[in-house]
Amino acid sequence: MANQISVSLDTNQRITIRTAPNGSLAAPLTWTLQSGDATVEPSADGSTCDIVSGTTATTAVVIPSDGVLNGEVDATITLAVNQATDLGLSADAPVAK
Amino acid sequence: MLRWLSKIFGITKKSEIEGKFVLRGSDLVLVLNRTIKHKSMQVDVTFSNAKVYDINRIDVKLGEKFFLTTNGDGSEDLFSDNDPVLDITTNGTQVSLTASKVGMSRLKWINTAGTGVIKDVVITVMDNILPPASDLGLTADSAIPK
């Protein structure tokens, strides 16, 4: 069963969650942040969702639902958000002034 | 008159008729004071393994053969707006159908007098009918910078 996944990211990261339901959905999935300070950015059809970490290191829980699923299926995404330890600095190639 | 109105509009009591006769040109016209709703009709569907009563909308798998049964008197006219989707054979109050192409078709029954739709049923033909999902198949990409 892939109704529950746990992922880890830091406060400088985002992650895309994808779905592949094994049957029909009553409605396009909605994605709700149940706890934590992340933000959710669902695709237009609800089949994927980007979760963007917040500024604090905490656990975020996101619930995808078609209005029926959560009644019988506990679909949950748990994110362990860690404080960023890497600024992710990078440099483009030098260019002429 | 009451029998005629009953058949067309479902009026069963004389008290349901309020109005007057008016001479319009050379025509004597009955003007009713109230809006009359057309008598509705029940349609049931029978599949090889199930019967469902009083339907308004169904989805069926491509190739499925099924029957609709009405509680009318068989004199109603049946029309559909997307013929390729369904092969339709009408025999009185029973309609035999085969889902022949993926798509949607709306069936309408018109009353005997041709004055109104007394039932419409939307039938959608699909490649497959899936049971409700029990597993979302969640996966996660690799985390990337914001």
Short mmCIF file of C-alpha atoms in Angstrom, two decimals:
data_model
loop_
_atom_site.label_atom_id
_atom_site.label_comp_id
_atom_site.label_asym_id
_atom_site.label_seq_id
_atom_site.Cartn_x
_atom_site.Cartn_y
_atom_site.Cartn_z
CA MET A 1 0.00 0.00 0.00
CA ALA A 2 1.29 3.41 -0.89
CA ASN A 3 -1.15 5.53 1.01
CA GLN A 4 1.41 6.65 3.55
CA ILE A 5 4.87 7.90 2.79
CA SER A 6 7.45 9.71 4.83
CA VAL A 7 9.99 12.01 3.26
CA SER A 8 12.71 14.21 4.58
CA LEU A 9 13.74 17.63 3.35
CA ASP A 10 15.24 20.77 4.77
CA THR A 11 13.92 24.28 5.05
CA ASN A 12 15.46 25.19 1.70
CA GLN A 13 13.80 22.41 -0.25
CA ARG A 14 10.58 21.39 -1.95
CA ILE A 15 9.40 18.00 -3.16
CA THR A 16 6.89 16.68 -5.67
CA ILE A 17 4.45 13.96 -4.59
CA ARG A 18 2.88 11.88 -7.36
CA THR A 19 -0.14 9.60 -7.33
CA ALA A 20 -1.15 6.47 -9.25
CA PRO A 21 -4.54 5.38 -7.83
CA ASN A 22 -5.56 1.75 -8.27
CA GLY A 23 -9.16 2.69 -9.10
CA SER A 24 -11.50 5.58 -9.73
CA LEU A 25 -11.62 8.69 -7.59
CA ALA A 26 -14.86 10.37 -6.62
CA ALA A 27 -13.33 13.76 -7.41
CA PRO A 28 -9.93 15.27 -8.18
CA LEU A 29 -7.67 15.01 -5.15
CA THR A 30 -7.44 17.92 -2.78
CA TRP A 31 -4.32 18.34 -0.67
CA THR A 32 -4.58 19.73 2.83
CA LEU A 33 -1.77 20.72 5.15
CA GLN A 34 -2.82 19.26 8.48
CA SER A 35 0.15 20.42 10.53
CA GLY A 36 3.47 22.17 10.11
CA ASP A 37 4.31 25.35 8.23
CA ALA A 38 4.91 23.93 4.76
CA THR A 39 2.80 25.02 1.83
CA VAL A 40 1.07 22.76 -0.69
CA GLU A 41 0.92 23.51 -4.41
CA PRO A 42 -1.35 20.94 -6.13
CA SER A 43 -1.38 20.56 -9.89
CA ALA A 44 -4.52 21.67 -11.71
CA ASP A 45 -5.88 18.11 -11.92
CA GLY A 46 -4.81 17.22 -8.37
CA SER A 47 -2.75 14.23 -9.45
CA THR A 48 0.51 15.67 -8.15
CA CYS A 49 1.40 18.12 -5.45
CA ASP A 50 4.51 20.11 -4.67
CA ILE A 51 5.16 20.51 -0.98
CA VAL A 52 7.39 23.42 -0.08
CA SER A 53 9.01 23.38 3.31
CA GLY A 54 8.47 26.29 5.67
CA THR A 55 11.07 28.19 7.64
CA THR A 56 11.07 26.05 10.75
CA ALA A 57 12.32 22.55 11.30
CA THR A 58 9.20 20.61 12.19
CA THR A 59 7.05 17.75 11.01
CA ALA A 60 4.53 18.56 8.31
CA VAL A 61 1.55 16.31 7.56
CA VAL A 62 -0.33 16.57 4.26
CA ILE A 63 -3.59 14.73 3.59
CA PRO A 64 -4.67 13.97 0.01
CA SER A 65 -8.38 13.26 -0.35
CA ASP A 66 -11.04 12.81 -3.02
CA GLY A 67 -13.77 13.41 -0.47
CA VAL A 68 -14.23 9.68 0.10
CA LEU A 69 -10.77 8.21 0.51
CA ASN A 70 -10.02 9.59 3.92
CA GLY A 71 -13.13 7.96 5.32
CA GLU A 72 -11.75 4.50 4.79
CA VAL A 73 -8.18 5.00 3.69
CA ASP A 74 -5.68 6.84 5.79
CA ALA A 75 -3.64 8.59 3.14
CA THR A 76 -0.91 10.67 4.72
CA ILE A 77 2.36 12.27 3.73
CA THR A 78 4.67 13.00 6.61
CA LEU A 79 7.57 15.35 6.06
CA ALA A 80 10.44 15.62 8.48
CA VAL A 81 11.63 19.14 7.83
CA ASN A 82 15.17 19.80 9.03
CA GLN A 83 16.93 23.10 9.40
CA ALA A 84 18.92 23.80 6.26
CA THR A 85 22.63 23.25 6.75
CA ASP A 86 23.60 24.03 3.19
CA LEU A 87 22.85 27.31 1.48
CA GLY A 88 23.03 25.58 -1.90
CA LEU A 89 25.31 28.23 -3.31
CA SER A 90 26.17 27.88 -6.96
CA ALA A 91 27.79 30.06 -9.58
CA ASP A 92 27.01 30.52 -13.24
CA ALA A 93 29.84 30.62 -15.75
CA PRO A 94 31.63 34.00 -15.79
CA VAL A 95 30.47 36.33 -18.52
CA ALA A 96 32.07 39.42 -20.05
CA LYS A 97 31.27 42.68 -18.33
CA MET B 1 -61.07 16.43 -21.60
CA LEU B 2 -59.91 15.25 -18.18
CA ARG B 3 -58.78 11.94 -19.64
CA TRP B 4 -56.80 13.78 -22.30
CA LEU B 5 -55.17 16.12 -19.79
CA SER B 6 -54.46 13.22 -17.46
CA LYS B 7 -52.63 11.33 -20.16
CA ILE B 8 -50.51 14.29 -21.19
CA PHE B 9 -49.93 16.17 -17.96
CA GLY B 10 -50.71 13.70 -15.19
CA ILE B 11 -53.78 15.59 -14.00
CA THR B 12 -56.05 13.26 -12.08
CA LYS B 13 -58.64 15.56 -10.47
CA LYS B 14 -61.04 18.06 -11.93
CA SER B 15 -60.01 20.47 -9.17
CA GLU B 16 -56.52 20.60 -10.66
CA ILE B 17 -57.92 22.37 -13.70
CA GLU B 18 -58.53 26.08 -13.26
CA GLY B 19 -58.94 28.34 -16.25
CA LYS B 20 -61.26 29.54 -18.91
CA PHE B 21 -62.03 29.17 -22.58
CA VAL B 22 -61.00 32.18 -24.68
CA LEU B 23 -61.90 32.88 -28.27
CA ARG B 24 -58.72 33.74 -30.20
CA GLY B 25 -59.60 34.50 -33.78
CA SER B 26 -61.51 31.46 -34.91
CA ASP B 27 -59.93 29.21 -32.24
CA LEU B 28 -61.44 28.38 -28.90
CA VAL B 29 -58.47 28.10 -26.54
CA LEU B 30 -58.37 26.68 -23.02
CA VAL B 31 -56.20 28.96 -20.88
CA LEU B 32 -55.10 27.30 -17.66
CA ASN B 33 -54.25 29.50 -14.68
CA ARG B 34 -51.51 27.28 -13.35
CA THR B 35 -48.33 25.74 -14.61
CA ILE B 36 -48.73 22.06 -15.23
CA LYS B 37 -45.77 19.78 -14.91
CA HIS B 38 -45.52 16.96 -17.36
CA LYS B 39 -46.13 13.56 -15.85
CA SER B 40 -42.80 11.96 -15.08
CA MET B 41 -41.91 8.45 -16.06
CA GLN B 42 -39.78 5.84 -14.30
CA VAL B 43 -37.02 4.02 -16.15
CA ASP B 44 -35.31 0.92 -14.76
CA VAL B 45 -32.16 -0.69 -16.12
CA THR B 46 -31.41 -4.41 -16.25
CA PHE B 47 -27.91 -5.80 -16.72
CA SER B 48 -26.98 -9.47 -16.87
CA ASN B 49 -26.28 -9.43 -13.15
CA ALA B 50 -28.20 -6.51 -11.72
CA LYS B 51 -31.33 -4.41 -11.97
CA VAL B 52 -31.42 -0.78 -10.87
CA TYR B 53 -34.68 1.14 -10.44
CA ASP B 54 -35.56 4.69 -11.39
CA ILE B 55 -32.34 5.76 -13.04
CA ASN B 56 -31.34 9.16 -14.37
CA ARG B 57 -27.72 8.51 -15.28
CA ILE B 58 -25.58 5.41 -15.74
CA ASP B 59 -22.06 4.58 -16.89
CA VAL B 60 -21.59 1.31 -18.79
CA LYS B 61 -18.62 -0.54 -20.18
CA LEU B 62 -18.07 -0.64 -23.93
CA GLY B 63 -19.74 -3.72 -25.41
CA GLU B 64 -22.22 -4.12 -22.53
CA LYS B 65 -25.75 -5.24 -23.46
CA PHE B 66 -28.57 -4.05 -21.24
CA PHE B 67 -32.26 -3.18 -21.16
CA LEU B 68 -34.30 -0.18 -20.10
CA THR B 69 -37.89 -0.66 -18.98
CA THR B 70 -40.35 2.20 -18.56
CA ASN B 71 -43.61 2.40 -16.66
CA GLY B 72 -45.21 4.28 -19.55
CA ASP B 73 -47.81 2.80 -21.85
CA GLY B 74 -45.37 2.22 -24.70
CA SER B 75 -46.75 4.99 -26.88
CA GLU B 76 -44.01 7.50 -25.95
CA ASP B 77 -41.39 8.40 -28.52
CA LEU B 78 -37.73 7.81 -27.69
CA PHE B 79 -34.96 10.02 -29.05
CA SER B 80 -31.20 9.95 -28.50
CA ASP B 81 -28.72 12.69 -29.29
CA ASN B 82 -25.63 10.58 -30.02
CA ASP B 83 -26.62 7.48 -31.91
CA PRO B 84 -23.16 5.94 -32.50
CA VAL B 85 -22.67 5.48 -28.75
CA LEU B 86 -25.62 3.09 -28.38
CA ASP B 87 -27.35 0.54 -30.57
CA ILE B 88 -31.00 0.99 -29.63
CA THR B 89 -34.00 -1.24 -30.35
CA THR B 90 -37.34 -0.18 -28.94
CA ASN B 91 -40.24 -2.52 -28.30
CA GLY B 92 -43.06 -0.81 -26.43
CA THR B 93 -41.96 -0.16 -22.87
CA GLN B 94 -38.72 -2.09 -23.27
CA VAL B 95 -35.56 -0.80 -24.91
CA SER B 96 -32.62 -3.06 -25.78
CA LEU B 97 -29.24 -1.35 -25.90
CA THR B 98 -25.66 -2.20 -26.68
CA ALA B 99 -22.85 0.16 -25.72
CA SER B 100 -21.16 0.42 -29.10
CA LYS B 101 -18.82 3.40 -28.83
CA VAL B 102 -17.14 5.36 -26.06
CA GLY B 103 -19.02 8.60 -25.43
CA MET B 104 -22.18 10.02 -23.93
CA SER B 105 -25.75 9.80 -25.15
CA ARG B 106 -28.88 11.41 -23.74
CA LEU B 107 -32.12 9.48 -24.18
CA LYS B 108 -35.38 11.43 -24.09
CA TRP B 109 -38.90 10.12 -23.98
CA ILE B 110 -41.51 12.47 -25.41
CA ASN B 111 -45.14 12.16 -24.39
CA THR B 112 -47.74 10.89 -26.80
CA ALA B 113 -48.94 14.36 -27.72
CA GLY B 114 -45.37 15.45 -28.45
CA THR B 115 -45.67 18.37 -26.04
CA GLY B 116 -42.94 17.58 -23.53
CA VAL B 117 -40.06 15.45 -22.31
CA ILE B 118 -41.32 13.09 -19.63
CA LYS B 119 -38.00 11.42 -18.91
CA ASP B 120 -34.37 11.77 -19.88
CA VAL B 121 -31.52 9.43 -19.06
CA VAL B 122 -27.82 10.09 -19.66
CA ILE B 123 -25.76 7.05 -20.58
CA THR B 124 -21.97 7.26 -20.70
CA VAL B 125 -20.07 4.46 -22.41
CA MET B 126 -16.56 3.99 -21.02
CA ASP B 127 -13.60 1.80 -21.90
CA ASN B 128 -13.60 0.44 -18.39
CA ILE B 129 -15.50 0.87 -15.15
CA LEU B 130 -13.02 1.00 -12.28
CA PRO B 131 -13.94 0.29 -8.66
CA PRO B 132 -13.25 3.11 -6.20
CA ALA B 133 -9.55 3.53 -5.47
CA SER B 134 -8.24 2.09 -2.22
CA ASP B 135 -4.62 2.98 -2.81
CA LEU B 136 -3.35 6.32 -4.05
CA GLY B 137 0.04 4.90 -5.06
CA LEU B 138 1.88 7.82 -3.48
CA THR B 139 5.49 8.35 -4.53
CA ALA B 140 7.90 11.19 -3.92
CA ASP B 141 10.47 12.71 -6.24
CA SER B 142 13.83 13.73 -4.85
CA ALA B 143 13.81 16.93 -2.85
CA ILE B 144 15.08 19.93 -4.78
CA PRO B 145 15.98 23.50 -3.76
CA LYS B 146 13.01 25.86 -3.40
#
